[in-house]
Coordinates of C-alpha atoms in Angstrom, one line a residue:
M1 CA 264.0 82.1 76.4
S2 CA 265.9 85.4 75.6
P3 CA 268.9 86.4 77.5
A4 CA 267.2 89.5 78.7
S5 CA 264.5 87.5 80.4
H6 CA 267.1 86.2 82.8
N7 CA 267.4 89.7 84.2
A8 CA 263.8 89.8 85.3
P9 CA 263.6 89.2 89.1
T10 CA 260.5 87.0 88.9
E11 CA 261.9 84.7 86.2
A12 CA 265.3 84.5 88.0
S13 CA 263.6 83.4 91.2
A14 CA 261.6 80.8 89.4
N15 CA 264.7 79.6 87.6
Q16 CA 266.6 79.4 90.9
R17 CA 263.9 77.3 92.5
E18 CA 264.0 74.9 89.6
E19 CA 267.7 74.5 90.0
T20 CA 267.3 73.8 93.7
S21 CA 264.6 71.2 93.3
M22 CA 266.2 69.5 90.3
P23 CA 269.9 69.8 90.7
E24 CA 272.2 69.2 87.8
D25 CA 275.0 66.8 88.3
R26 CA 278.3 68.3 87.1
G27 CA 280.1 64.9 87.3
N28 CA 282.3 65.9 90.3
G29 CA 279.7 65.5 93.0
E30 CA 278.8 69.2 92.9
T31 CA 275.4 70.7 91.8
R32 CA 274.2 74.0 90.7
G33 CA 272.6 76.0 93.4
N34 CA 273.2 78.9 95.7
R35 CA 276.5 80.6 95.2
G36 CA 279.2 80.3 97.8
Y37 CA 279.0 76.6 98.7
S38 CA 278.4 73.3 97.0
R39 CA 276.0 70.4 97.6
N40 CA 276.4 66.7 97.2
Y41 CA 273.4 64.5 96.8
S42 CA 275.2 61.3 96.2
K43 CA 274.3 58.4 98.5
G44 CA 276.3 58.2 101.7
N45 CA 278.4 61.3 101.0
A46 CA 276.6 64.4 102.2
K47 CA 279.2 67.3 101.9
G48 CA 278.8 71.0 102.4
R49 CA 276.4 73.2 104.1
G50 CA 272.7 72.6 103.6
A51 CA 273.1 68.9 102.5
P52 CA 269.9 67.0 103.3
S53 CA 270.1 64.0 105.6
G54 CA 268.1 60.8 105.4
R55 CA 265.6 62.2 107.9
T56 CA 264.8 65.2 105.7
R57 CA 261.8 64.5 103.6
R58 CA 261.9 67.7 101.5
P59 CA 265.4 68.7 100.3
D60 CA 264.2 72.2 99.4
M61 CA 262.8 73.0 102.9
G62 CA 265.1 75.7 104.4
R63 CA 265.1 77.2 107.9
A64 CA 262.6 79.9 107.0
E65 CA 260.0 77.4 105.7
W66 CA 260.7 75.1 108.7
S67 CA 260.0 77.9 111.1
R68 CA 256.8 78.7 109.4
N69 CA 255.5 75.2 110.0
P70 CA 256.4 74.4 113.6
V71 CA 255.8 70.9 115.0
D72 CA 253.6 70.6 118.1
K73 CA 255.9 68.2 120.0
R74 CA 253.7 68.1 123.1
A75 CA 250.6 67.1 121.1
R76 CA 252.7 64.6 119.1
N77 CA 254.1 63.0 122.3
E78 CA 250.7 62.9 124.0
A79 CA 249.2 61.2 121.0
T80 CA 252.0 58.7 120.9
Q81 CA 251.7 57.9 124.6
Q82 CA 248.0 57.6 124.4
A83 CA 248.2 55.2 121.5
A84 CA 250.8 53.1 123.3
R85 CA 248.6 53.0 126.4
R86 CA 245.6 51.8 124.4
R87 CA 247.7 49.2 122.7
K88 CA 248.9 47.8 126.0
I89 CA 245.3 47.8 127.4
N90 CA 243.9 46.0 124.3
S91 CA 246.9 43.6 123.9
E92 CA 246.5 39.9 124.6
E93 CA 249.4 40.1 127.1
G94 CA 247.4 42.5 129.3
H95 CA 250.3 44.9 130.0
V96 CA 248.7 48.1 131.3
P97 CA 250.0 51.2 133.0
I98 CA 250.9 50.9 136.7
Y99 CA 247.7 52.6 137.8
A100 CA 245.3 51.4 135.1
L101 CA 242.6 48.9 136.1
P102 CA 240.7 48.1 132.9
F103 CA 237.2 46.6 133.0
T104 CA 235.1 45.0 130.3
K105 CA 232.6 46.9 128.4
E106 CA 229.7 45.1 130.0
E107 CA 231.0 45.8 133.5
I108 CA 231.3 49.5 132.7
E109 CA 227.8 49.7 131.2
N110 CA 226.2 47.9 134.1
E111 CA 227.7 50.3 136.7
E112 CA 225.5 53.0 138.1
K113 CA 226.5 56.5 137.0
K114 CA 227.4 58.7 140.0
P115 CA 228.8 62.3 140.1
K116 CA 232.4 62.8 141.0
R117 CA 233.7 65.8 142.9
K118 CA 237.1 67.5 143.1
V119 CA 238.5 66.7 146.6
A120 CA 241.7 66.8 148.7
V121 CA 242.7 63.5 150.2
M122 CA 244.9 63.6 153.3
I123 CA 247.1 60.5 153.6
G124 CA 250.1 59.0 155.4
N125 CA 252.6 56.3 154.5
H126 CA 255.9 54.8 155.4
R127 CA 256.4 52.6 152.3
E128 CA 259.6 52.9 150.3
K129 CA 258.0 52.5 146.9
T130 CA 255.5 54.9 145.3
I131 CA 252.0 54.5 146.6
E132 CA 249.8 56.0 143.9
G133 CA 249.1 52.5 142.4
D134 CA 247.9 51.2 145.8
L135 CA 245.8 54.3 146.4
F136 CA 244.2 54.3 143.0
G137 CA 243.4 50.6 143.3
A138 CA 241.8 51.2 146.7
F139 CA 239.7 54.1 145.3
V140 CA 238.4 51.9 142.5
A141 CA 237.7 48.9 144.8
A142 CA 235.8 51.2 147.3
G143 CA 233.7 52.7 144.5
A144 CA 235.3 56.2 144.8
I145 CA 236.4 55.9 141.1
S146 CA 234.1 54.5 138.5
K147 CA 235.0 51.5 136.4
A148 CA 234.8 53.7 133.3
N149 CA 237.6 55.9 134.7
A150 CA 239.7 53.1 136.1
D151 CA 241.8 52.6 132.9
D152 CA 243.5 56.0 133.2
P153 CA 244.4 58.0 136.3
K154 CA 244.4 61.2 134.2
K155 CA 240.6 61.0 134.0
S156 CA 240.5 61.5 137.7
S157 CA 243.2 64.3 137.6
L158 CA 245.3 62.7 140.3
M159 CA 248.1 64.9 141.7
R160 CA 250.0 65.0 144.9
C161 CA 251.6 68.0 146.6
A162 CA 255.0 66.5 147.5
R163 CA 257.2 63.6 146.4
T164 CA 259.9 62.5 148.8
D165 CA 263.2 60.6 148.5
K166 CA 263.1 56.9 148.3
G167 CA 262.7 55.6 151.9
V168 CA 261.5 58.9 153.3
H169 CA 258.3 58.6 155.3
A170 CA 255.2 60.8 155.0
A171 CA 253.2 61.2 158.2
G172 CA 251.0 63.7 156.3
N173 CA 250.7 64.1 152.6
L174 CA 247.9 65.2 150.3
I175 CA 246.6 64.3 146.8
S176 CA 243.9 66.0 144.7
L177 CA 241.7 64.2 142.3
K178 CA 238.0 63.7 141.4
L179 CA 236.2 61.1 143.5
I180 CA 232.7 59.8 144.1
I181 CA 232.1 60.7 147.8
E182 CA 228.4 60.2 148.3
D183 CA 229.0 57.3 150.6
P184 CA 229.5 58.7 154.2
D185 CA 231.7 55.7 155.0
I186 CA 234.0 56.1 152.0
V187 CA 237.1 56.8 154.0
Q188 CA 236.6 53.6 156.0
K189 CA 236.0 51.5 152.9
I190 CA 239.2 52.9 151.2
N191 CA 241.3 52.1 154.3
E192 CA 240.0 48.5 154.3
K193 CA 241.5 48.1 150.8
L194 CA 244.9 49.4 151.9
S195 CA 247.8 47.9 153.8
P196 CA 248.3 49.3 157.4
Q197 CA 251.4 51.2 156.1
I198 CA 249.1 53.5 154.1
R199 CA 246.2 55.4 155.6
V200 CA 243.6 57.9 154.4
F201 CA 242.9 60.3 157.2
G202 CA 240.2 62.4 155.6
I203 CA 238.6 63.8 152.5
E204 CA 237.7 67.5 151.9
R205 CA 235.7 69.1 149.1
T206 CA 237.6 71.7 147.1
N207 CA 236.8 74.0 144.1
G208 CA 237.2 72.5 140.6
A209 CA 240.5 74.3 139.9
F210 CA 242.3 72.9 143.0
N211 CA 245.7 71.3 142.3
A212 CA 247.6 69.8 145.2
Y213 CA 251.1 70.5 143.8
Q214 CA 250.4 74.1 142.6
F215 CA 248.4 75.3 145.6
V216 CA 250.6 74.2 148.4
D217 CA 252.3 77.1 150.2
S218 CA 255.0 75.3 152.2
R219 CA 255.9 72.0 153.8
I220 CA 256.9 70.9 157.3
Y221 CA 259.5 68.1 157.7
E222 CA 260.7 66.3 160.8
Y223 CA 264.1 64.7 161.3
L224 CA 264.7 62.4 164.2
I225 CA 268.4 62.2 165.2
P226 CA 270.2 60.5 168.2
T227 CA 272.0 63.0 170.4
H228 CA 275.3 61.0 170.3
V229 CA 275.9 62.3 166.8
F230 CA 276.8 65.7 168.4
L231 CA 279.7 64.2 170.4
P232 CA 283.1 65.5 169.3
P233 CA 285.3 63.2 167.1
H234 CA 287.6 61.1 169.2
P235 CA 290.9 63.0 169.7
S236 CA 292.9 60.3 168.0
S237 CA 290.7 60.1 164.9
F238 CA 291.9 61.8 161.7
L239 CA 289.4 64.6 161.9
G240 CA 289.9 65.1 165.7
K241 CA 293.6 65.5 165.2
K242 CA 293.3 67.9 162.3
L243 CA 290.8 70.1 164.2
V244 CA 293.3 70.6 167.0
E245 CA 296.2 71.1 164.6
L246 CA 294.4 73.7 162.4
A247 CA 293.1 75.5 165.5
E248 CA 296.7 76.0 166.6
E249 CA 297.6 77.2 163.2
A250 CA 294.7 79.7 163.2
D251 CA 295.6 80.8 166.8
D252 CA 292.2 79.6 167.9
L253 CA 293.1 76.7 170.1
E254 CA 291.6 78.4 173.2
G255 CA 288.3 79.2 171.3
Y256 CA 288.1 75.6 170.0
R257 CA 288.6 74.2 173.5
T258 CA 286.0 76.5 174.9
R259 CA 283.4 75.4 172.3
Q260 CA 284.2 71.7 173.2
R261 CA 284.5 72.2 177.0
D262 CA 281.2 70.5 177.8
E263 CA 282.3 67.1 176.4
T264 CA 286.0 66.9 177.3
T265 CA 285.7 63.8 179.5
F266 CA 283.4 61.5 177.4
W267 CA 286.0 59.6 175.5
E268 CA 288.3 59.2 178.4
A269 CA 285.5 57.7 180.5
T270 CA 284.4 55.5 177.6
E271 CA 287.8 53.9 177.4
A272 CA 288.0 53.3 181.1
Q273 CA 284.5 51.9 181.4
Y274 CA 284.0 50.0 178.1
I275 CA 287.2 49.4 176.2
K276 CA 289.7 48.4 178.8
P277 CA 287.6 45.6 180.3
V278 CA 287.3 43.9 176.9
L279 CA 291.0 44.2 176.2
E280 CA 292.0 42.7 179.5
Q281 CA 289.9 39.6 178.7
L282 CA 291.8 38.8 175.5
D283 CA 294.7 36.4 175.3
P284 CA 298.0 38.4 175.3
S285 CA 299.0 36.7 172.1
I286 CA 296.2 38.5 170.1
R287 CA 295.7 41.6 172.2
S288 CA 298.1 43.7 170.3
T289 CA 296.7 42.6 166.9
V290 CA 293.1 43.3 168.1
F291 CA 294.2 46.7 169.5
N292 CA 295.8 47.8 166.2
A293 CA 292.9 46.4 164.1
F294 CA 290.3 48.3 166.1
Y295 CA 292.1 51.6 166.3
E296 CA 293.4 51.6 162.7
P297 CA 290.5 50.9 160.4
D298 CA 292.6 51.4 157.2
A299 CA 295.4 49.1 158.2
N300 CA 296.3 46.1 156.1
H301 CA 294.9 43.6 158.6
F302 CA 291.5 45.4 158.6
H303 CA 288.6 43.2 157.3
V304 CA 285.2 44.4 156.3
D305 CA 282.4 43.2 158.6
R306 CA 279.6 42.2 156.2
S307 CA 277.0 42.4 159.0
I308 CA 277.5 46.2 159.2
N309 CA 275.6 48.2 156.6
S310 CA 277.7 50.4 154.3
L311 CA 277.2 54.1 154.3
D312 CA 275.4 53.8 150.9
Q313 CA 272.5 52.3 152.9
A314 CA 273.0 54.8 155.7
G315 CA 272.8 57.7 153.3
S316 CA 276.3 58.9 152.2
A317 CA 279.4 57.0 151.3
T318 CA 280.5 53.6 150.0
Q319 CA 283.2 52.4 152.4
I320 CA 282.4 50.6 155.7
F321 CA 283.9 51.7 159.0
R322 CA 283.1 49.6 162.0
H323 CA 283.9 52.2 164.6
A324 CA 285.4 55.5 165.6
K325 CA 289.1 55.5 166.5
L326 CA 289.4 55.4 170.2
D327 CA 293.2 55.4 170.5
S328 CA 294.4 57.2 173.6
G329 CA 298.0 56.8 172.8
A330 CA 298.6 54.0 175.3
G331 CA 299.5 50.5 174.3
P332 CA 297.1 47.5 174.6
D333 CA 298.8 46.2 177.7
E334 CA 298.7 49.5 179.4
L335 CA 295.0 49.9 178.6
A336 CA 294.2 46.3 179.8
T337 CA 295.7 46.7 183.3
D338 CA 294.0 47.8 186.6
S339 CA 290.5 48.1 185.0
A340 CA 288.6 45.2 186.6
N341 CA 286.6 47.5 188.9
Q342 CA 286.3 50.5 186.5
R343 CA 282.9 49.6 185.0
P344 CA 279.9 50.7 187.1
S345 CA 278.4 47.8 189.0
G346 CA 274.9 48.3 187.7
S347 CA 275.8 48.7 184.0
E348 CA 275.1 45.1 183.0
A349 CA 271.8 45.0 184.9
E350 CA 270.6 48.2 183.3
D351 CA 271.3 46.9 179.8
P352 CA 270.2 43.3 179.2
D353 CA 271.1 43.5 175.5
Q354 CA 274.6 44.4 176.5
Q355 CA 274.7 41.6 179.0
S356 CA 273.9 39.2 176.2
I357 CA 276.7 40.5 174.2
N358 CA 279.1 40.1 177.0
A359 CA 278.0 36.5 177.6
E360 CA 278.7 35.7 174.0
A361 CA 282.2 37.2 174.2
V362 CA 283.1 35.3 177.3
D363 CA 281.8 32.0 176.2
P364 CA 281.7 31.7 172.4
A365 CA 281.4 27.9 172.5
Q366 CA 278.1 28.2 174.3
H367 CA 277.0 30.8 171.7
S368 CA 277.9 28.3 168.9
A369 CA 275.9 25.5 170.6
N370 CA 272.7 27.6 170.5
V371 CA 272.8 27.8 166.7
K372 CA 270.8 25.3 164.8
E373 CA 272.9 22.7 163.0
E374 CA 271.2 23.2 159.7
D375 CA 271.9 26.9 159.8
V376 CA 275.7 26.5 160.4
T377 CA 277.9 26.8 157.3
Q378 CA 281.3 25.2 157.0
E379 CA 282.9 28.6 157.5
Q380 CA 280.9 29.2 160.7
R381 CA 282.0 25.7 162.0
E382 CA 285.6 26.6 161.4
T383 CA 285.1 29.9 163.1
S384 CA 283.5 28.2 166.1
D385 CA 286.3 25.6 166.4
Q386 CA 288.9 28.4 166.3
L387 CA 287.1 30.4 169.0
Q388 CA 286.9 27.4 171.3
D389 CA 290.7 27.1 171.2
P390 CA 291.8 28.5 174.6
S391 CA 295.1 29.8 173.1
P392 CA 294.1 31.4 169.8
K393 CA 297.0 32.3 167.6
P394 CA 297.7 36.0 166.7
T395 CA 296.9 35.1 163.1
D396 CA 293.5 33.6 164.0
Q397 CA 291.4 36.1 162.0
S398 CA 288.1 34.8 163.2
S399 CA 289.0 35.3 166.9
I400 CA 290.3 38.8 166.0
D401 CA 287.1 39.7 164.2
F402 CA 285.0 38.4 167.1
A403 CA 287.0 40.6 169.5
I404 CA 286.7 43.6 167.2
K405 CA 282.9 43.2 167.0
K406 CA 282.8 43.1 170.8
L407 CA 284.8 46.3 171.0
R408 CA 282.5 47.9 168.5
A409 CA 279.5 46.9 170.4
E410 CA 281.0 48.4 173.6
C411 CA 281.7 51.7 171.7
I412 CA 278.1 51.8 170.5
A413 CA 276.8 51.1 173.9
A414 CA 278.8 54.0 175.3
K415 CA 277.4 56.3 172.7
N416 CA 273.8 55.2 173.3
G417 CA 274.2 56.0 177.0
Y418 CA 275.2 59.6 176.2
R419 CA 272.8 62.4 177.3
I420 CA 273.2 65.7 175.6
N421 CA 274.5 68.6 177.7
P422 CA 272.2 71.7 177.9
D423 CA 275.0 73.9 176.6
R424 CA 275.5 71.7 173.6
L425 CA 271.7 71.6 173.0
A426 CA 271.7 75.3 173.0
R427 CA 274.4 75.3 170.4
V428 CA 272.3 73.0 168.2
R429 CA 269.3 75.4 168.5
S430 CA 271.5 78.4 167.7
T431 CA 273.1 76.7 164.7
L432 CA 269.6 75.7 163.3
S433 CA 268.5 79.3 163.4
M434 CA 271.3 80.3 160.9
F435 CA 269.2 78.7 158.1
L436 CA 266.3 81.2 158.5
G437 CA 265.3 83.4 155.6
S438 CA 266.0 83.3 151.9
Q439 CA 269.4 81.8 151.1
N440 CA 271.4 80.2 148.3
Y441 CA 271.5 76.5 148.9
H442 CA 273.6 75.4 145.9
N443 CA 275.9 73.5 148.3
Y444 CA 273.0 71.6 149.8
T445 CA 271.9 69.8 146.7
V446 CA 273.4 68.3 143.5
N447 CA 273.9 69.7 140.1
K448 CA 273.1 73.3 141.1
D449 CA 275.3 76.2 140.2
F450 CA 275.7 79.3 142.4
R451 CA 274.2 81.4 139.7
D452 CA 271.1 79.2 139.3
P453 CA 268.1 81.2 140.6
S454 CA 266.3 77.9 141.6
A455 CA 269.0 77.3 144.3
K456 CA 267.5 80.1 146.4
R457 CA 265.0 78.7 148.9
V458 CA 263.1 80.2 151.9
I459 CA 263.2 78.6 155.3
K460 CA 260.6 79.9 157.7
S461 CA 261.7 78.0 160.8
F462 CA 264.1 75.3 161.9
V463 CA 263.9 74.3 165.6
V464 CA 264.4 71.5 168.1
H465 CA 260.9 70.4 168.8
G466 CA 260.2 69.7 172.5
Q467 CA 262.6 68.0 174.8
P468 CA 265.0 65.1 174.1
L469 CA 263.2 61.7 173.9
L470 CA 264.6 58.5 175.5
I471 CA 263.7 55.5 173.3
N472 CA 265.1 52.1 174.1
G473 CA 268.0 53.5 176.1
T474 CA 269.0 56.0 173.3
E475 CA 268.3 59.8 173.5
W476 CA 266.8 61.4 170.4
L477 CA 266.0 64.9 169.2
S478 CA 263.2 65.9 166.9
L479 CA 264.2 68.6 164.4
K480 CA 261.4 70.4 162.5
V481 CA 262.0 72.5 159.5
H482 CA 259.3 74.6 157.8
G483 CA 260.1 75.8 154.3
Q484 CA 258.5 76.9 151.1
S485 CA 260.0 74.1 149.1
F486 CA 263.1 71.9 149.2
M487 CA 265.7 70.7 146.7
M488 CA 267.1 67.2 146.3
H489 CA 268.9 66.1 149.6
Q490 CA 268.6 69.7 151.0
I491 CA 267.1 68.8 154.4
R492 CA 269.5 65.9 155.0
K493 CA 272.5 68.1 154.1
M494 CA 271.3 70.8 156.4
V495 CA 271.0 68.4 159.3
S496 CA 274.4 67.0 158.5
M497 CA 275.9 70.5 158.4
V498 CA 274.4 71.3 161.8
A499 CA 275.7 68.1 163.4
L500 CA 279.2 68.6 161.9
I501 CA 279.5 72.2 163.1
V502 CA 278.4 71.3 166.7
R503 CA 280.5 68.2 167.0
C504 CA 283.6 69.7 165.4
G505 CA 283.5 72.9 167.6
C506 CA 283.2 74.9 164.4
H507 CA 281.9 78.5 164.5
E508 CA 278.3 78.6 163.4
G509 CA 279.2 81.4 160.9
R510 CA 280.5 78.6 158.6
I511 CA 276.9 78.1 157.5
Q512 CA 277.0 81.7 156.1
D513 CA 280.1 80.6 154.2
S514 CA 278.2 77.8 152.6
Y515 CA 275.8 80.2 150.9
M516 CA 278.7 81.8 149.0
K517 CA 280.0 80.8 145.6
E518 CA 282.7 78.4 146.8
K519 CA 281.8 74.7 146.7
M520 CA 281.7 72.8 150.0
S521 CA 281.5 69.0 150.3
I522 CA 278.5 68.5 152.6
P523 CA 277.5 64.8 153.1
K524 CA 273.9 64.0 153.4
A525 CA 272.7 62.5 156.7
P526 CA 271.0 59.1 156.7
G527 CA 267.5 59.2 155.3
L528 CA 266.1 57.0 158.0
G529 CA 265.1 59.8 160.3
L530 CA 263.4 62.1 157.8
L531 CA 259.7 62.3 157.3
L532 CA 257.2 64.7 155.8
E533 CA 255.0 65.9 158.6
R534 CA 252.4 67.8 156.6
P535 CA 251.9 70.3 153.7
V536 CA 250.5 73.8 154.4
F537 CA 247.7 75.4 152.4
D538 CA 247.2 78.8 154.2
T539 CA 246.6 81.0 151.1
Y540 CA 244.1 78.5 149.6
N541 CA 242.3 78.0 152.9
E542 CA 241.6 81.8 153.1
K543 CA 240.0 81.8 149.7
L544 CA 238.2 78.5 150.2
V545 CA 236.3 79.7 153.3
G546 CA 235.7 83.3 152.1
Q547 CA 234.7 82.6 148.5
F548 CA 233.4 79.1 148.4
G549 CA 232.2 78.5 152.0
R550 CA 233.9 75.1 152.3
E551 CA 236.0 73.5 155.0
K552 CA 239.7 74.2 155.3
I553 CA 242.4 71.7 154.4
D554 CA 243.5 71.2 158.0
F555 CA 245.5 68.2 159.2
G556 CA 244.9 69.4 162.8
K557 CA 241.4 67.9 162.7
F558 CA 243.0 64.4 162.4
E559 CA 245.9 65.0 164.9
E560 CA 245.0 62.1 167.1
V561 CA 244.8 59.6 164.2
I562 CA 248.0 60.9 162.6
E563 CA 249.9 60.7 165.9
E564 CA 248.8 57.1 166.4
F565 CA 249.9 56.3 162.8
K566 CA 253.3 58.0 163.3
Q567 CA 254.0 56.2 166.5
K568 CA 253.1 52.8 165.3
E569 CA 254.2 52.8 161.6
I570 CA 257.0 55.4 161.4
Y571 CA 258.7 56.2 164.8
E572 CA 258.9 52.6 166.0
R573 CA 260.3 51.5 162.6
I574 CA 263.0 54.3 162.7
F575 CA 264.1 53.4 166.3
R576 CA 264.1 49.7 165.5
E577 CA 266.2 50.0 162.4
E578 CA 268.7 52.3 164.1
E579 CA 269.0 49.9 167.0
H580 CA 269.7 47.1 164.6
D581 CA 271.9 48.8 161.9
N582 CA 273.5 51.7 163.8
Q583 CA 273.3 53.9 160.7
F584 CA 274.1 57.2 162.5
H585 CA 277.1 55.7 164.3
T586 CA 278.5 54.3 161.0
F587 CA 277.9 57.5 159.1
F588 CA 279.8 59.8 161.5
S589 CA 282.5 57.2 162.1
C590 CA 283.2 57.2 158.4
I591 CA 283.5 61.0 158.4
D592 CA 285.8 61.1 161.4
N593 CA 288.2 58.6 159.9
F594 CA 288.1 59.7 156.2
K595 CA 291.6 60.9 155.5
S596 CA 290.8 63.7 153.0
P597 CA 290.9 67.5 153.2
Q598 CA 287.3 67.9 151.9
F599 CA 285.8 68.2 155.4
L600 CA 288.5 70.4 156.9
Y601 CA 286.4 73.5 156.2
L602 CA 285.0 72.6 159.6
S603 CA 288.3 73.6 161.3
S604 CA 289.3 77.0 162.6
V605 CA 291.1 77.7 159.3
G606 CA 287.8 77.4 157.3
P607 CA 287.2 76.7 153.6
P608 CA 290.9 77.3 152.6
A609 CA 291.9 74.1 154.6
A610 CA 289.7 72.0 152.3
R611 CA 291.7 73.1 149.3
R612 CA 295.1 72.0 150.7
P613 CA 296.4 68.6 149.5
L614 CA 297.3 66.2 152.3
P615 CA 300.7 64.6 152.5
A616 CA 300.8 61.1 150.9
A617 CA 301.2 59.4 154.3
E618 CA 297.9 60.9 155.6
T619 CA 295.6 59.9 152.7
S620 CA 293.2 57.0 153.0
K621 CA 293.9 53.9 150.9
P622 CA 291.6 53.1 149.2
Q623 CA 290.2 56.6 148.8
L624 CA 286.5 57.1 149.2
V625 CA 284.5 58.3 146.3
Q626 CA 284.3 62.1 145.9
S627 CA 281.5 64.3 147.0
D628 CA 279.7 64.3 143.6
A629 CA 279.7 60.5 143.5
I630 CA 278.6 60.4 147.2
D631 CA 275.6 62.6 146.4
D632 CA 274.7 60.7 143.2
P633 CA 270.8 60.7 143.3
S634 CA 270.5 57.6 141.1
S635 CA 269.6 55.6 144.1
D636 CA 266.8 57.9 145.1
E637 CA 263.3 58.1 143.8
E638 CA 262.6 60.7 141.2
V639 CA 261.1 63.8 142.8
L640 CA 259.0 66.9 141.9
D641 CA 260.4 70.3 142.8
G642 CA 263.5 68.7 144.3
E643 CA 264.4 66.0 146.7
D644 CA 262.0 66.5 149.6
G645 CA 259.1 68.2 147.9

């Protein structure tokens, strides 16, 4: 080859390609190639830009060539998943997908072929686990899905319009899929295959393109909350003291007292009627110890009561507080005197459960005798023996714990007897209205930045539905929120924010501050009271009737059945669990006694107060986890379009 031929562009390009594909080793790890950098093809020593790795099949493939041959990752993933599904179905171990119900070839061939139609299925449930598997199995068992399609739910195009947090109930939900609906009794047959906690209310025909998740316009949720959560923090609690202190600093003490004027006597009356009678029954040798242990939950002598659920179960934090601080500043002996006639004469007769608690406190020996011998552990025997001692020692921890439990039960009884004042109820309604419209809810979810467009959500209405309800001696409110869509934990944080603003005497304009860029630590209220009432399909219904002449998707047609299901399977369960676990009491007691500045934005000073460090003497030991850890969604079910749907 002549030297001149090297100047030809075509020959130079070919020569360069040869050098790239067949590098010449120069003995020092370098190879001839593109000018400006070196390559090393020696094993385990890839230096320099452009060096191929073990995953690169073609060393000469550059960025341009790679971009001209894109990989269809979606098709590749679907093929891989389909192959894995088939392997599981055909394997000897019989591991199949959660919804798959494979049948033999003979069973499929012997089944009569029937047409399937696209439908909307209106359902309700209060189960904590996902219910698609139960529903799919019931459809197959009732003949609504053929055996040929039972091995893969995708063949039936199953989709639901909303997924809720783990433990959140659904009084009305909707799924879309293809079903065989020729049998007029198909709904009854499906329900016969389901547990009572899952119900199918009705089935409506739709057009073939209907998708429950894409066609839903909005969703309506209900939150049941006891009215005692709107009580102000006790004046001696950490939060109660700080609210007064910061109101004085902001020259707003008069305004703060005005906002709290409707509930100024509750805690004073509670101490006189519930706390003092218990203290006076205690032996003087342990009265002071019980008094301090009850009013100082973070003291060294404080012991965790394992019978009380932690706030992780209630919905927010990880540390247990038995009670709110009720310290009035007086000593135990002062509180225990002249109080024999302070309790109303009919209080015990009105509350038989409370009467049982009192009997246990007066006669622990009788209480121990009623326990079966085989159920009594060694530790319980020791505790019983100690409680029978007429002169328990101040260091007798079991007697102290028993007395603290009694005080806590009295505190809860006082709260359950609370009935919300009309002025305070009006404040609740007014505060709820501050959420209306399109707002930035980055502070009401997790892992959302202020600049994230998806943090903007539309709330159409947020109201107190009806009048307060009296259930088992406790007063409840029904809050209903109608929104286009909701993010993870959004509704529970909104409810928590309303309760905190009302109970802390905070100006309702603080909600407007939460829409701003500054981060606020808003705890999420217990998930126990939240339920999906129903999805709304107004836009689709207009087209469905006008263009296709079919029936609307209307939960109102099944109102009577849905209400019966809500009362029996959802409402009663919520009331029963709260009566047993006292989740709302525990949640707000924790907040009241949490010695950290992160909730002080509720004070008259506003958000700047939450940025100030507390003196070392005022901080809790041990510290609770921070807000990001409190709101860790790892314990919740995975959701579509956010937490609540």
